[in-house]
PDB file of C-alpha atoms in Angstrom:
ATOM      1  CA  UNK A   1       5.532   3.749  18.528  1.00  0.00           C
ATOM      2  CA  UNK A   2       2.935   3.574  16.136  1.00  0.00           C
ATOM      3  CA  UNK A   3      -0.624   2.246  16.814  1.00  0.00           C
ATOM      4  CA  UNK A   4      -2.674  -0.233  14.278  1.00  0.00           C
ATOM      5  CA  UNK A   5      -4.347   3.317  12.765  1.00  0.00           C
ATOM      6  CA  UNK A   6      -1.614   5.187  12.342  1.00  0.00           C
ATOM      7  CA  UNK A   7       0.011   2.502  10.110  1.00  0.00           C
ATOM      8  CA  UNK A   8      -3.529   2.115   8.293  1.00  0.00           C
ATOM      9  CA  UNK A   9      -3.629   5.942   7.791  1.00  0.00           C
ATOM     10  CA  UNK A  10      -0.035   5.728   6.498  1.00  0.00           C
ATOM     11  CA  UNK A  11      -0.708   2.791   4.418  1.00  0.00           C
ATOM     12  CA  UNK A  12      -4.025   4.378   2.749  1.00  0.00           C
ATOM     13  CA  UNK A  13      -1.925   7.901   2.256  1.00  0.00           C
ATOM     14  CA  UNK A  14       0.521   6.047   0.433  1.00  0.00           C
ATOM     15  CA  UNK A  15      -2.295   4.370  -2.036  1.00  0.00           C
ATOM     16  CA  UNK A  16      -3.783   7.625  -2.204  1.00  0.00           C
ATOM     17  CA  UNK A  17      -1.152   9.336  -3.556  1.00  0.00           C
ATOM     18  CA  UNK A  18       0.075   6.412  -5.876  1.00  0.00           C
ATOM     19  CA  UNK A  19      -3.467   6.708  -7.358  1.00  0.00           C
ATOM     20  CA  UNK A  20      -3.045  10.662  -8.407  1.00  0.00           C
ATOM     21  CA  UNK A  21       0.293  10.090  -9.221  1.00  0.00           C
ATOM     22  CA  UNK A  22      -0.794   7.556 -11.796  1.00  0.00           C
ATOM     23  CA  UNK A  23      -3.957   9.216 -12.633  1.00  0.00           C
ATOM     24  CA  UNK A  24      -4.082   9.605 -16.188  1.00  0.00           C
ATOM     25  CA  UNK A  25      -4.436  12.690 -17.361  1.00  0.00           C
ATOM     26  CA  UNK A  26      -6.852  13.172 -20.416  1.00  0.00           C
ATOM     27  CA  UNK A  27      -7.579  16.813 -21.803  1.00  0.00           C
ATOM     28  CA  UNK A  28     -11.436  18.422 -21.201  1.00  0.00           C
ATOM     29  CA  UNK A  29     -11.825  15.495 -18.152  1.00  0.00           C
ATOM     30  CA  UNK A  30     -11.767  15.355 -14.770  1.00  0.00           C
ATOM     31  CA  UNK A  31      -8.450  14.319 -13.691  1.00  0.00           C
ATOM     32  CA  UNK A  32      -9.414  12.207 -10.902  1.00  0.00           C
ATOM     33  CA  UNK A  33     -12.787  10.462 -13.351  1.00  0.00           C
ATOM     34  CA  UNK A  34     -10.820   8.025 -15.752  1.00  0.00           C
ATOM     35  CA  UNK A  35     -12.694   6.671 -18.285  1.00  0.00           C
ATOM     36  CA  UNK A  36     -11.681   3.051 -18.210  1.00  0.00           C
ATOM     37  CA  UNK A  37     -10.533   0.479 -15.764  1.00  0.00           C
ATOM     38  CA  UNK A  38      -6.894   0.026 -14.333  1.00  0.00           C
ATOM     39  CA  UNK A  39      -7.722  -3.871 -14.151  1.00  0.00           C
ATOM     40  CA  UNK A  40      -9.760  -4.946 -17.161  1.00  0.00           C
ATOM     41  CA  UNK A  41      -9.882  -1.744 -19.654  1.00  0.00           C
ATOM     42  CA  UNK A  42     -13.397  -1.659 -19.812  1.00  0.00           C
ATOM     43  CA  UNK A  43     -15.518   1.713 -19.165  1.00  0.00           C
ATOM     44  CA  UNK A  44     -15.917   2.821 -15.663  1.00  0.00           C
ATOM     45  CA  UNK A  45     -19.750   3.374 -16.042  1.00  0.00           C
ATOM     46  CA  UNK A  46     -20.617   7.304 -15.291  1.00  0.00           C
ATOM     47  CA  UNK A  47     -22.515   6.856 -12.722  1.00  0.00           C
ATOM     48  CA  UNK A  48     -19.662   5.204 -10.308  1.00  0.00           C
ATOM     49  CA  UNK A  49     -17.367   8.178 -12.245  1.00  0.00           C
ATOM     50  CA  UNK A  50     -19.861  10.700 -10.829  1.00  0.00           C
ATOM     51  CA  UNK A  51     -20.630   8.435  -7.528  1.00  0.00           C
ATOM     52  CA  UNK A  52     -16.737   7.963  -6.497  1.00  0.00           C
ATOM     53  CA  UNK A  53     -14.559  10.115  -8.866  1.00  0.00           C
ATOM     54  CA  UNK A  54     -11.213   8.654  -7.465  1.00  0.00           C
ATOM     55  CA  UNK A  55     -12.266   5.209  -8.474  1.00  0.00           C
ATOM     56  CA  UNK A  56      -9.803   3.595 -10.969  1.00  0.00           C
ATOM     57  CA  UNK A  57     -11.726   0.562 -11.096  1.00  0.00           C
ATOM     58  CA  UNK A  58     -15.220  -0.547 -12.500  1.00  0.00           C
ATOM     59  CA  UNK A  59     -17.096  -1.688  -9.724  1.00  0.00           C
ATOM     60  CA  UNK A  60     -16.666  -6.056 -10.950  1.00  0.00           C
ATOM     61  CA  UNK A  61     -13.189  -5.412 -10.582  1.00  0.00           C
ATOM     62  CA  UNK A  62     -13.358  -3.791  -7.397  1.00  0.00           C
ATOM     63  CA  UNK A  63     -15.714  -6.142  -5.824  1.00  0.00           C
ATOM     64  CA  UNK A  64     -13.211  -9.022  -6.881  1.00  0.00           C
ATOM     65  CA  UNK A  65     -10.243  -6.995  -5.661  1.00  0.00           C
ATOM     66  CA  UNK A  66     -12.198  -6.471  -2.076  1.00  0.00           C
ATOM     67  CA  UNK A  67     -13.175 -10.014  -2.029  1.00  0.00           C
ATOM     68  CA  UNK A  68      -9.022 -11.060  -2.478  1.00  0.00           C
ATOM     69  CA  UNK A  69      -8.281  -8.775   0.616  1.00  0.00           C
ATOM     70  CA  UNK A  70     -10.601  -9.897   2.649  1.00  0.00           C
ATOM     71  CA  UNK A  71      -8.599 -13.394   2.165  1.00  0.00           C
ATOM     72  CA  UNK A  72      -5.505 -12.636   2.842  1.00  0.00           C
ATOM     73  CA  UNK A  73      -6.065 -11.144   6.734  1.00  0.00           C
TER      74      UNK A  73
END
């Protein structure tokens, strides 16, 4: 039977690889640095590109998104 971490490890392996599997895939870039954000469009600054390169989000949208799952436990 599966403990609590397993199921987190399973959980975060499956949003892992959903991520790269969606990553786009731009010519001359990084494939894991997009450019833009997944939730508003605007330009993931290069800093948080450089700073956390599998980061699909800018960091408002993540902060919001962390904020949302922190609600629902």
């Amino acid at each position: 039977m599966a403990d609590n971490a397993d199921i987190a490890t399973e959980i975060q392996e499956r949003h892992l690889e959903s991520a790269l599997a969606n990553r786009p895939s731009w010519i001359g870039i990084d494939w894991a640095t997009p450019l833009e954000c997944s939730e508003c469009g605007d330009e993931i600054p290069e800093a948080r590109r450089k700073a956390a390169p599998w980061a699909t989000n800018c960091i408002g949208c993540q902060q919001i998104n962390e904020r949302k799952s922190r609600h629902v436990r």
